[in-house]
mmCIF file of N, CA and C and ligand atoms in Angstrom:
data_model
loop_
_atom_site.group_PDB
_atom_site.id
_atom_site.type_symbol
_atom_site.label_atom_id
_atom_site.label_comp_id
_atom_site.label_asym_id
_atom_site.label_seq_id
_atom_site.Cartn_x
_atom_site.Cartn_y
_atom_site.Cartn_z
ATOM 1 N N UNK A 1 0.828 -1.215 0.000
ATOM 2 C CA UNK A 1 0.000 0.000 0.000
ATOM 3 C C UNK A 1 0.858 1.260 0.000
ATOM 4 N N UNK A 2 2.559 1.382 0.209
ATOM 5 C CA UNK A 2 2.911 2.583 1.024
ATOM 6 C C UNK A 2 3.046 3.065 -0.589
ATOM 7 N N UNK A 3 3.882 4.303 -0.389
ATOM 8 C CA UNK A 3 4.026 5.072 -1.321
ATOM 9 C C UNK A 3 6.008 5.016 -1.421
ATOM 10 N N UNK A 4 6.239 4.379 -2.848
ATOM 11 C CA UNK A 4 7.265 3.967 -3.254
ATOM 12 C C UNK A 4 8.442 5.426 -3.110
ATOM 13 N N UNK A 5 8.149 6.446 -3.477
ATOM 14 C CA UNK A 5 9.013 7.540 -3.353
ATOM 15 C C UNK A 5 9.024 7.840 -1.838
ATOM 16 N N UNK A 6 8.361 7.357 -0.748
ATOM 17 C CA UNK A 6 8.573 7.721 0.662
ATOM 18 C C UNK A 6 9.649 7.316 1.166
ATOM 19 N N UNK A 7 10.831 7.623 1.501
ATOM 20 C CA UNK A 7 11.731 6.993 2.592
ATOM 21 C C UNK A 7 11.117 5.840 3.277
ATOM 22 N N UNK A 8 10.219 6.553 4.473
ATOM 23 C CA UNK A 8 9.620 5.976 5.710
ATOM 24 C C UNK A 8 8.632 4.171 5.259
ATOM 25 N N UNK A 9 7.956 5.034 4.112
ATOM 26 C CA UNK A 9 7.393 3.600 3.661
ATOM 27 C C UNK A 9 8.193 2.827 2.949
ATOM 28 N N UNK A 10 9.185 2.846 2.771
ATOM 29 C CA UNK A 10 9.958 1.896 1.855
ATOM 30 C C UNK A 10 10.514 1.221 2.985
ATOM 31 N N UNK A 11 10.548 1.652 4.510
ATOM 32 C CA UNK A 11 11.282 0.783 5.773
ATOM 33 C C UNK A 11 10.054 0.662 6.312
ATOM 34 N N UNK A 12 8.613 0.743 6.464
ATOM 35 C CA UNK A 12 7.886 0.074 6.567
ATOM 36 C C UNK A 12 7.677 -0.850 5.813
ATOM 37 N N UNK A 13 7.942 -1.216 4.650
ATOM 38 C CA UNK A 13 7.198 -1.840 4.017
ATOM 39 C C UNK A 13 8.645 -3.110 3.591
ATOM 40 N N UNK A 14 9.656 -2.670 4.472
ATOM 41 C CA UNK A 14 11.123 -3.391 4.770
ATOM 42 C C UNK A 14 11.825 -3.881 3.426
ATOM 43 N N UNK A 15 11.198 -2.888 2.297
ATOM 44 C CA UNK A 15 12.727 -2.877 1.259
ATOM 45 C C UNK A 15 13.913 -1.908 1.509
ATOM 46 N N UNK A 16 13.513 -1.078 2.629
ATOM 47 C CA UNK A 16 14.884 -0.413 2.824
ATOM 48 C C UNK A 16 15.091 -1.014 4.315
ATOM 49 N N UNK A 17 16.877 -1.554 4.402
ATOM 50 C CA UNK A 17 16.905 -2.303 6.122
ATOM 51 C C UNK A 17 16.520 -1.780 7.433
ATOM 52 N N UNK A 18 16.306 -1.614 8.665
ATOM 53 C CA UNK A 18 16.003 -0.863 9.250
ATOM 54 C C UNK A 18 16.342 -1.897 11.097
ATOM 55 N N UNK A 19 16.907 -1.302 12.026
ATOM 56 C CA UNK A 19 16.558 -2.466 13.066
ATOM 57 C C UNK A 19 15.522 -1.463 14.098
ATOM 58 N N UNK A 20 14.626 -2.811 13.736
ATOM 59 C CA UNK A 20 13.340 -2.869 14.513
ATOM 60 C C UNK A 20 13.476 -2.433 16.058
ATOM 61 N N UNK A 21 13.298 -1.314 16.683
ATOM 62 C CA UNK A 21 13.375 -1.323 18.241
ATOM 63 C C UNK A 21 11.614 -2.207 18.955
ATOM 64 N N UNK A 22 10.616 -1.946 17.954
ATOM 65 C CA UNK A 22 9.333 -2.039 18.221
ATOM 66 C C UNK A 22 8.700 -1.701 17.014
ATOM 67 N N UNK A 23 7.476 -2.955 17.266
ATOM 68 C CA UNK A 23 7.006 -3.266 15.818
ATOM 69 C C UNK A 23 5.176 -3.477 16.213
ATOM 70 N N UNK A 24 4.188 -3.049 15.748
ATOM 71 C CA UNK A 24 2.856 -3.126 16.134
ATOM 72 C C UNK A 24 2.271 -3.212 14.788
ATOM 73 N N UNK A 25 0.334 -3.342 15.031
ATOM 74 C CA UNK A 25 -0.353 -3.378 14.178
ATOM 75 C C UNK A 25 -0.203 -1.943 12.916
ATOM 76 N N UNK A 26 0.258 -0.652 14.055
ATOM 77 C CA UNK A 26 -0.009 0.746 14.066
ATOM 78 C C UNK A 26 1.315 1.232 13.413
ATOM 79 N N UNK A 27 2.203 0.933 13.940
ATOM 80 C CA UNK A 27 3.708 1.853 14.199
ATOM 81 C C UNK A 27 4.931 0.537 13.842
ATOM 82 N N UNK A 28 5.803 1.313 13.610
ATOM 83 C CA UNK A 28 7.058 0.966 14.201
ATOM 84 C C UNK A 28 8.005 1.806 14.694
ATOM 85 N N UNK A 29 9.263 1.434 15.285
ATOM 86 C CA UNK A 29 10.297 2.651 16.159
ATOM 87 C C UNK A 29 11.620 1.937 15.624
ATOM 88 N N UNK A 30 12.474 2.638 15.219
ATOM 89 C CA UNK A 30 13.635 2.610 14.611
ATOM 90 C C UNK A 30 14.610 3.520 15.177
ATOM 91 N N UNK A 31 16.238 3.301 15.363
ATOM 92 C CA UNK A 31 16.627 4.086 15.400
ATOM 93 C C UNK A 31 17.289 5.182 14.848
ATOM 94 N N UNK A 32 17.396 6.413 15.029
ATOM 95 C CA UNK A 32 17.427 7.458 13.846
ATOM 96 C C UNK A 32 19.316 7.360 13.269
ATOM 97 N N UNK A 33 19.481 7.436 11.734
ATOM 98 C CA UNK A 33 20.613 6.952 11.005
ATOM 99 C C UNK A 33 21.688 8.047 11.770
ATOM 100 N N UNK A 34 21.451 9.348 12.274
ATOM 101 C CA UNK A 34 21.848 10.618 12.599
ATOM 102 C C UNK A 34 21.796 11.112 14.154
ATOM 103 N N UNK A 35 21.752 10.270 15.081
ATOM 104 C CA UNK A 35 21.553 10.671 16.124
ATOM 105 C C UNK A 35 21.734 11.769 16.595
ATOM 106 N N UNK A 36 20.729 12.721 17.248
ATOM 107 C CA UNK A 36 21.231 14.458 17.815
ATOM 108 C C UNK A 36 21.073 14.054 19.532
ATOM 109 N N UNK A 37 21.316 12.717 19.985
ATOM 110 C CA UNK A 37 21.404 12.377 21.325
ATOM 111 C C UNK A 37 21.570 10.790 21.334
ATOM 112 N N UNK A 38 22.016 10.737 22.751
ATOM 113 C CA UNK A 38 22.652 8.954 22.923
ATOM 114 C C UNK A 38 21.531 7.815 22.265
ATOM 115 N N UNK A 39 20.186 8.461 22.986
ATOM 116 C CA UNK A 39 19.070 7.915 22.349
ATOM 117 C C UNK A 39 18.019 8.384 21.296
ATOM 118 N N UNK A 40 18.379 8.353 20.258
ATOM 119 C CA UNK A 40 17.416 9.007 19.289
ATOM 120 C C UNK A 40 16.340 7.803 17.923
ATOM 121 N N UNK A 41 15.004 8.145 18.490
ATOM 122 C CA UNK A 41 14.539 6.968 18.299
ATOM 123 C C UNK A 41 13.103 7.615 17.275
ATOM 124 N N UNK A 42 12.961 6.776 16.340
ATOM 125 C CA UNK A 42 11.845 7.598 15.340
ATOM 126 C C UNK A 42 11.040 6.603 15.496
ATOM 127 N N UNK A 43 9.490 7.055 15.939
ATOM 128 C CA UNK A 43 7.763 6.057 16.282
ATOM 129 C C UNK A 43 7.437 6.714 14.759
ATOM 130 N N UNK A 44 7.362 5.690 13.576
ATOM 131 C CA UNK A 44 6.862 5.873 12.740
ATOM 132 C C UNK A 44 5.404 5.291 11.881
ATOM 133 N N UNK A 45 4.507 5.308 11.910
ATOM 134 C CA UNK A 45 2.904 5.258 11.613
ATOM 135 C C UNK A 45 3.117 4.542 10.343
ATOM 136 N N UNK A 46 2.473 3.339 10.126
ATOM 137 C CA UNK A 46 2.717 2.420 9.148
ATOM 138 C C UNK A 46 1.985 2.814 8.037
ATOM 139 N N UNK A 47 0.670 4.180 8.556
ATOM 140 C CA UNK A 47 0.199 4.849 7.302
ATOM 141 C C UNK A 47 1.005 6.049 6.919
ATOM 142 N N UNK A 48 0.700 6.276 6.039
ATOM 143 C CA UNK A 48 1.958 7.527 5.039
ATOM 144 C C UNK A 48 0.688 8.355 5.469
ATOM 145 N N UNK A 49 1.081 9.506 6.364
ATOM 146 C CA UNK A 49 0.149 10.951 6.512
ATOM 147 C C UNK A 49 1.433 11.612 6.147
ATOM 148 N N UNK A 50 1.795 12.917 5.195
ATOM 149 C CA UNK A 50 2.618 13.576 4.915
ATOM 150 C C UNK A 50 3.351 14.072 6.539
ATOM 151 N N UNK A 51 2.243 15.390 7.421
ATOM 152 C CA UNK A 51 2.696 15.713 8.542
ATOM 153 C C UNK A 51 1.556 15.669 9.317
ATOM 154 N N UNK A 52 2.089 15.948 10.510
ATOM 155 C CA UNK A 52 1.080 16.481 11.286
ATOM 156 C C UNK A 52 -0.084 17.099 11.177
ATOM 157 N N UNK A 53 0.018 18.326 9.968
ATOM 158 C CA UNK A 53 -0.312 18.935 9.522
ATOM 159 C C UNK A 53 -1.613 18.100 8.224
ATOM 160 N N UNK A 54 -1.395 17.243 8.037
ATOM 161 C CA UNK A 54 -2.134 16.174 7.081
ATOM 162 C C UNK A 54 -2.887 14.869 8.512
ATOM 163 N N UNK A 55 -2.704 15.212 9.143
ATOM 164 C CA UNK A 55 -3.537 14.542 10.485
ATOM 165 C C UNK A 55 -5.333 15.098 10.838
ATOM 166 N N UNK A 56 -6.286 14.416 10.717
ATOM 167 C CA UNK A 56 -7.512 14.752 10.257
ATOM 168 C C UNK A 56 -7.562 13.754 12.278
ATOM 169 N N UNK A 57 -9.430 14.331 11.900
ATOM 170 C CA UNK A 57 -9.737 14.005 13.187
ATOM 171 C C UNK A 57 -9.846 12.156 14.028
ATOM 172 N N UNK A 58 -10.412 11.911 12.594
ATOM 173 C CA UNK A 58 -10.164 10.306 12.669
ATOM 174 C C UNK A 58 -8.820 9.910 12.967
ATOM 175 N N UNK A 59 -7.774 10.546 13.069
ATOM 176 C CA UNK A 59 -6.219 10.280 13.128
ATOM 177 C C UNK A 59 -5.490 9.925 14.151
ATOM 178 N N UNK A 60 -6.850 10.686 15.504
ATOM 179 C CA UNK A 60 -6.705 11.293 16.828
ATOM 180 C C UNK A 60 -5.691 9.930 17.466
ATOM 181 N N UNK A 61 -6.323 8.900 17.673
ATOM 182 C CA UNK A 61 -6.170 7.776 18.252
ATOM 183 C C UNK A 61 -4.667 7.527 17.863
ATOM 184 N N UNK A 62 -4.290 7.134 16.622
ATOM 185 C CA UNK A 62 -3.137 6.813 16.016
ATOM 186 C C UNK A 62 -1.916 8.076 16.562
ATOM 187 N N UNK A 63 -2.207 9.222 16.658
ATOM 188 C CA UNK A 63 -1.497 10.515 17.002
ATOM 189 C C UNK A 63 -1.455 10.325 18.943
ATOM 190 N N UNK A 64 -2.149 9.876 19.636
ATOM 191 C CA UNK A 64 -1.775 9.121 20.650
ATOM 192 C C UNK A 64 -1.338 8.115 21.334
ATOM 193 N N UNK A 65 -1.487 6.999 20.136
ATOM 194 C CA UNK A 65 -0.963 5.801 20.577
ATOM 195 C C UNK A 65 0.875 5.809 19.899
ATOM 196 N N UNK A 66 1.205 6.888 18.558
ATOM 197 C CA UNK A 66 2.590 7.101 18.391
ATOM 198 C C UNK A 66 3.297 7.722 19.735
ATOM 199 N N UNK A 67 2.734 8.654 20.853
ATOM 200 C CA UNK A 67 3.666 9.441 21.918
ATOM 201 C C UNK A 67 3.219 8.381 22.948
ATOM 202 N N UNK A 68 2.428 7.645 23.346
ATOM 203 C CA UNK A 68 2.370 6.582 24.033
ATOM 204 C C UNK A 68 3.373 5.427 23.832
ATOM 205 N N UNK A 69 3.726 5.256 22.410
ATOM 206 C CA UNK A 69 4.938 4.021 22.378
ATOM 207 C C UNK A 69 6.175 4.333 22.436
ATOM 208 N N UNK A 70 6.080 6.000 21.985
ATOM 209 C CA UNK A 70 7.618 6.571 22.683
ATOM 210 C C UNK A 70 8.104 7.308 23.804
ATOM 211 N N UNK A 71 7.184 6.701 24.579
ATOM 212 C CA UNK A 71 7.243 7.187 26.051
ATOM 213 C C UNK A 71 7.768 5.750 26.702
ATOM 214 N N UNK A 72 7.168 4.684 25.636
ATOM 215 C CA UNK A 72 7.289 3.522 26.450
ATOM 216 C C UNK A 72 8.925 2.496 26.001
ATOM 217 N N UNK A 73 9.068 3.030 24.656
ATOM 218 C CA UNK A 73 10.326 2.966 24.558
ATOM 219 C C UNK A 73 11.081 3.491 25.300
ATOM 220 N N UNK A 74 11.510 5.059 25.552
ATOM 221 C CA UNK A 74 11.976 5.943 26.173
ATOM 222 C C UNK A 74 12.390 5.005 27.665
ATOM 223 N N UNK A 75 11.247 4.899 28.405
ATOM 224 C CA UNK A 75 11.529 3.887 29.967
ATOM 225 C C UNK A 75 11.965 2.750 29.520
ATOM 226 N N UNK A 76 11.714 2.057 28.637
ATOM 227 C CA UNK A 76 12.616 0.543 28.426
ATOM 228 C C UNK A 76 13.783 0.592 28.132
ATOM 229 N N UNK A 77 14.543 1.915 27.340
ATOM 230 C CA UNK A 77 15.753 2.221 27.453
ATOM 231 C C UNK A 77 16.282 2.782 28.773
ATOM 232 N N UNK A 78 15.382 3.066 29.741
ATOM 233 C CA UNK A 78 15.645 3.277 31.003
ATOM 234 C C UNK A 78 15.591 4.690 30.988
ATOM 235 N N UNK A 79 15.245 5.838 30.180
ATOM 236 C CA UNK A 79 15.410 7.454 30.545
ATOM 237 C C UNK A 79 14.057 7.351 31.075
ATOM 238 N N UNK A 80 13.018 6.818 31.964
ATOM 239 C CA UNK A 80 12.123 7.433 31.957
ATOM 240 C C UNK A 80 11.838 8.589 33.253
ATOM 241 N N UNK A 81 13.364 8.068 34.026
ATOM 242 C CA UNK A 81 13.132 8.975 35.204
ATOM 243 C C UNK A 81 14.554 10.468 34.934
ATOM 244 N N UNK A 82 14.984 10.266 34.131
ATOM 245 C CA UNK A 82 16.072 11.087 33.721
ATOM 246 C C UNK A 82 15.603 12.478 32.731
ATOM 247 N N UNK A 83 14.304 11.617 32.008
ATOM 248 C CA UNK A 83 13.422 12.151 30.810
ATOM 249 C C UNK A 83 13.844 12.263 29.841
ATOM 250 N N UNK A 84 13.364 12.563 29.187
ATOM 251 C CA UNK A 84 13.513 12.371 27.502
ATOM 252 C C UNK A 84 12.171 13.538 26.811
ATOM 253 N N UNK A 85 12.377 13.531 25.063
ATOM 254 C CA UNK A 85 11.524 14.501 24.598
ATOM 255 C C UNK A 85 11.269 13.925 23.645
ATOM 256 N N UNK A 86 10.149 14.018 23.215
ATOM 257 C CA UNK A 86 9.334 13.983 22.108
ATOM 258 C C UNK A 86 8.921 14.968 20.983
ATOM 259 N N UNK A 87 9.213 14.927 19.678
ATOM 260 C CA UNK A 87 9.328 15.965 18.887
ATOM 261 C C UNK A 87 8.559 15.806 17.805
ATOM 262 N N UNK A 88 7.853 16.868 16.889
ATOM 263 C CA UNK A 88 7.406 16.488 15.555
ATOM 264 C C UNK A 88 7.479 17.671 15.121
ATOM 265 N N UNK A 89 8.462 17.709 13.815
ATOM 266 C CA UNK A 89 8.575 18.819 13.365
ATOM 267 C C UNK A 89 7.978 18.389 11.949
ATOM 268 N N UNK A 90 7.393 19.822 11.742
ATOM 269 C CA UNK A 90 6.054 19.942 10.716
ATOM 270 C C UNK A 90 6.038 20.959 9.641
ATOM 271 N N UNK A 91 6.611 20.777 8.589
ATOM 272 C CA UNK A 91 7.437 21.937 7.572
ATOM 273 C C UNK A 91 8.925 21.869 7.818
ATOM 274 N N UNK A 92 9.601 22.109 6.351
ATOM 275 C CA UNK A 92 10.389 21.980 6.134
ATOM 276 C C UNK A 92 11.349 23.459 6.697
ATOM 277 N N UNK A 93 10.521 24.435 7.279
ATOM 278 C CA UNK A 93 10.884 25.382 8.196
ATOM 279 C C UNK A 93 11.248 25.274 9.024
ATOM 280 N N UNK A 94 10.376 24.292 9.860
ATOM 281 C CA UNK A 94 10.383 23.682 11.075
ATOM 282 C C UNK A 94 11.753 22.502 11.455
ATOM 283 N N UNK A 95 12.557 21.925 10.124
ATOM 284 C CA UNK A 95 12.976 20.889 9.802
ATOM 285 C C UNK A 95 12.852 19.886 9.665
ATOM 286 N N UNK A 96 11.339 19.535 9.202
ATOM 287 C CA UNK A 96 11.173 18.761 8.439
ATOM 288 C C UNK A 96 12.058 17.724 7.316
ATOM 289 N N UNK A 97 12.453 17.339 7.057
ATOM 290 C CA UNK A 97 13.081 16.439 6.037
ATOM 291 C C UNK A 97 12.534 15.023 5.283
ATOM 292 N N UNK A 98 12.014 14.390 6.017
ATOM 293 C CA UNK A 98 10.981 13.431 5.420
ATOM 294 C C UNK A 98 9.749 13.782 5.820
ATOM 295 N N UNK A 99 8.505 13.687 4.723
ATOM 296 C CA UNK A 99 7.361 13.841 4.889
ATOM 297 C C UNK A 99 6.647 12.480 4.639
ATOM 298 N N UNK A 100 6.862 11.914 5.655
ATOM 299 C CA UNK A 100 6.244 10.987 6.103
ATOM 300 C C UNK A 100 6.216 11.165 7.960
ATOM 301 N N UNK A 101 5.095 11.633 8.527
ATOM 302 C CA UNK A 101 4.780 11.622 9.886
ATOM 303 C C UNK A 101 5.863 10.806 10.608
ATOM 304 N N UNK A 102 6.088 11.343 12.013
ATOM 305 C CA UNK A 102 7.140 10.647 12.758
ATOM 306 C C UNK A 102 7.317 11.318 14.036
ATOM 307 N N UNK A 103 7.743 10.490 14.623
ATOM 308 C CA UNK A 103 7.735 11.137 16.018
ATOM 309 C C UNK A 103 9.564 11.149 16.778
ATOM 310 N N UNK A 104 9.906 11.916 16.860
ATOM 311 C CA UNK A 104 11.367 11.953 17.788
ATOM 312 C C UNK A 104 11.550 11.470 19.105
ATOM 313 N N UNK A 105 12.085 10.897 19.311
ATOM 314 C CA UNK A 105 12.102 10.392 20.641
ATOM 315 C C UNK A 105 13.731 10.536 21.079
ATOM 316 N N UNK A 106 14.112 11.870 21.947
ATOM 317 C CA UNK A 106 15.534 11.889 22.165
ATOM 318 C C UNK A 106 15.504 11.976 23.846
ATOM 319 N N UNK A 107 17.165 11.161 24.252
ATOM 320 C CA UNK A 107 16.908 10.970 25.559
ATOM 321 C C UNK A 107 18.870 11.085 25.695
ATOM 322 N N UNK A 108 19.332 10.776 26.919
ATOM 323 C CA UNK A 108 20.700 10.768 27.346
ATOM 324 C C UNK A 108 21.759 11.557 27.267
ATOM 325 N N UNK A 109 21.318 12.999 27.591
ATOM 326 C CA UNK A 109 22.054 14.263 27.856
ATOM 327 C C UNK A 109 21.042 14.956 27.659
ATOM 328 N N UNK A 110 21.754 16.223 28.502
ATOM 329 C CA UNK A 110 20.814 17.323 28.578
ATOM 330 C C UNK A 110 20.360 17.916 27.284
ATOM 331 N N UNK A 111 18.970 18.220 27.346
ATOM 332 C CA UNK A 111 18.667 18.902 26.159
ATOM 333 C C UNK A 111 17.691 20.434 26.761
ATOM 334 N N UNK A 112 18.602 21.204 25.864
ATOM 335 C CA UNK A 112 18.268 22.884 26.097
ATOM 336 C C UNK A 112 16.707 23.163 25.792
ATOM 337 N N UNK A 113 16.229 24.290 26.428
ATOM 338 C CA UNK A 113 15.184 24.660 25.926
ATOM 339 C C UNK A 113 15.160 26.448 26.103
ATOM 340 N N UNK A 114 14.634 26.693 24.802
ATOM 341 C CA UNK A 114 14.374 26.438 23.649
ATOM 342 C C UNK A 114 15.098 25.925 22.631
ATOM 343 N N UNK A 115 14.606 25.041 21.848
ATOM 344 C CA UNK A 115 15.296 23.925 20.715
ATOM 345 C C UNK A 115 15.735 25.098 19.530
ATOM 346 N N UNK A 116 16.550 24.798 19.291
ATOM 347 C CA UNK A 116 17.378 25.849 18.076
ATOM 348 C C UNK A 116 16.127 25.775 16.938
HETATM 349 P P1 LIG B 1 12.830 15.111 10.159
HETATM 350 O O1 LIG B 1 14.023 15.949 9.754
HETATM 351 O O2 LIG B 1 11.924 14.877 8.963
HETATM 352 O O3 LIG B 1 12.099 15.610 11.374
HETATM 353 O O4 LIG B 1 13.413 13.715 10.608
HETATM 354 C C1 LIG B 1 13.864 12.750 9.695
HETATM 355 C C2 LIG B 1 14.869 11.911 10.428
HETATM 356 O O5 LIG B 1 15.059 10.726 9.699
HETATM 357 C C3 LIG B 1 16.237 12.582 10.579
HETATM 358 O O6 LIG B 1 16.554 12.702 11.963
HETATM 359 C C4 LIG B 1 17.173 11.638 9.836
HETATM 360 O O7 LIG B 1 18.433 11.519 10.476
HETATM 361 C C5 LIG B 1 16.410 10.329 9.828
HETATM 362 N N1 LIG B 1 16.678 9.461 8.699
HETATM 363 C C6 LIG B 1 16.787 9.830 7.401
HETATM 364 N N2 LIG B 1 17.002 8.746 6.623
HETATM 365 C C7 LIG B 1 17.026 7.668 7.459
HETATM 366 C C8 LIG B 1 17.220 6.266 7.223
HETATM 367 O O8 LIG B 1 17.405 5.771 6.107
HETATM 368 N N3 LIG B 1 17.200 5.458 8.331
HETATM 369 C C9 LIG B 1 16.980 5.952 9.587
HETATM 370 N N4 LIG B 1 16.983 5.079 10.595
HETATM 371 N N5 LIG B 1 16.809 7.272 9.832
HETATM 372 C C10 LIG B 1 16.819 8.120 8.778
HETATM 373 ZN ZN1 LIG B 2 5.362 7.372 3.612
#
């Protein structure tokens, strides 16, 4: 079903390699090729929604159960009392780079706020 020019669906759909951290009906979580922290972990939606921004109301559920599995990754790598952040950047303003929906999951050093 995915869409052949997507990055994201071409490792859902496992012609591009990928190691599996967590794998569901919904999602999977991978870790990111570029790490911007010790733990940097992408909850990616096995449907192709471009962004956030392409997230409709029926979506709701799926848009909670992605920060629910990277919360739950996050503690199985053990940051859950150290914390960790969750990110979705939405435009290529924003830094965006693949438009395929995704969720950030960074943990194991301090991270500043406000995010550059
Ligand atoms: P964005 O910039 O769209 O918010 O995030 C895309 C992320 O995907 C970036 O952090 C980038 O490092 C990561 N990425 C790009 N290509 C690959 C890939 O082939 N494999 C994995 N695991 N991560 C990728
Ligand atoms: Zn896609």
């Amino acid at each position: 079903m995915g869409n052949e020019s997507c990055l994201f669906c071409r490792i859902v759909a496992g012609t591009i390699p990928a190691e599996f951290v967590h794998q569901d009906e919904r999602c999977l979580v991978i870790r990111d090729i570029n790490p911007q922290a010790p733990m940097h972990m992408l909850v990616i939606p096995r449907e192709h929604l471009e962004s956030l921004d392409d997230a409709a109301q029926k979506d709701e559920p799926l848009l909670g159960h992605l920060l629910r599995v990277g919360a739950r990754v996050a503690n199985d790598e053990g940051h859950g009392e150290s914390g960790y952040r969750t990110v979705i950047n939405t435009g290529a303003g924003a830094g965006q780079s693949v438009f395929h929906l995704h969720v950030h999951v960074l943990a194991g050093r301090a991270l500043n706020w406000p995010p550059g």
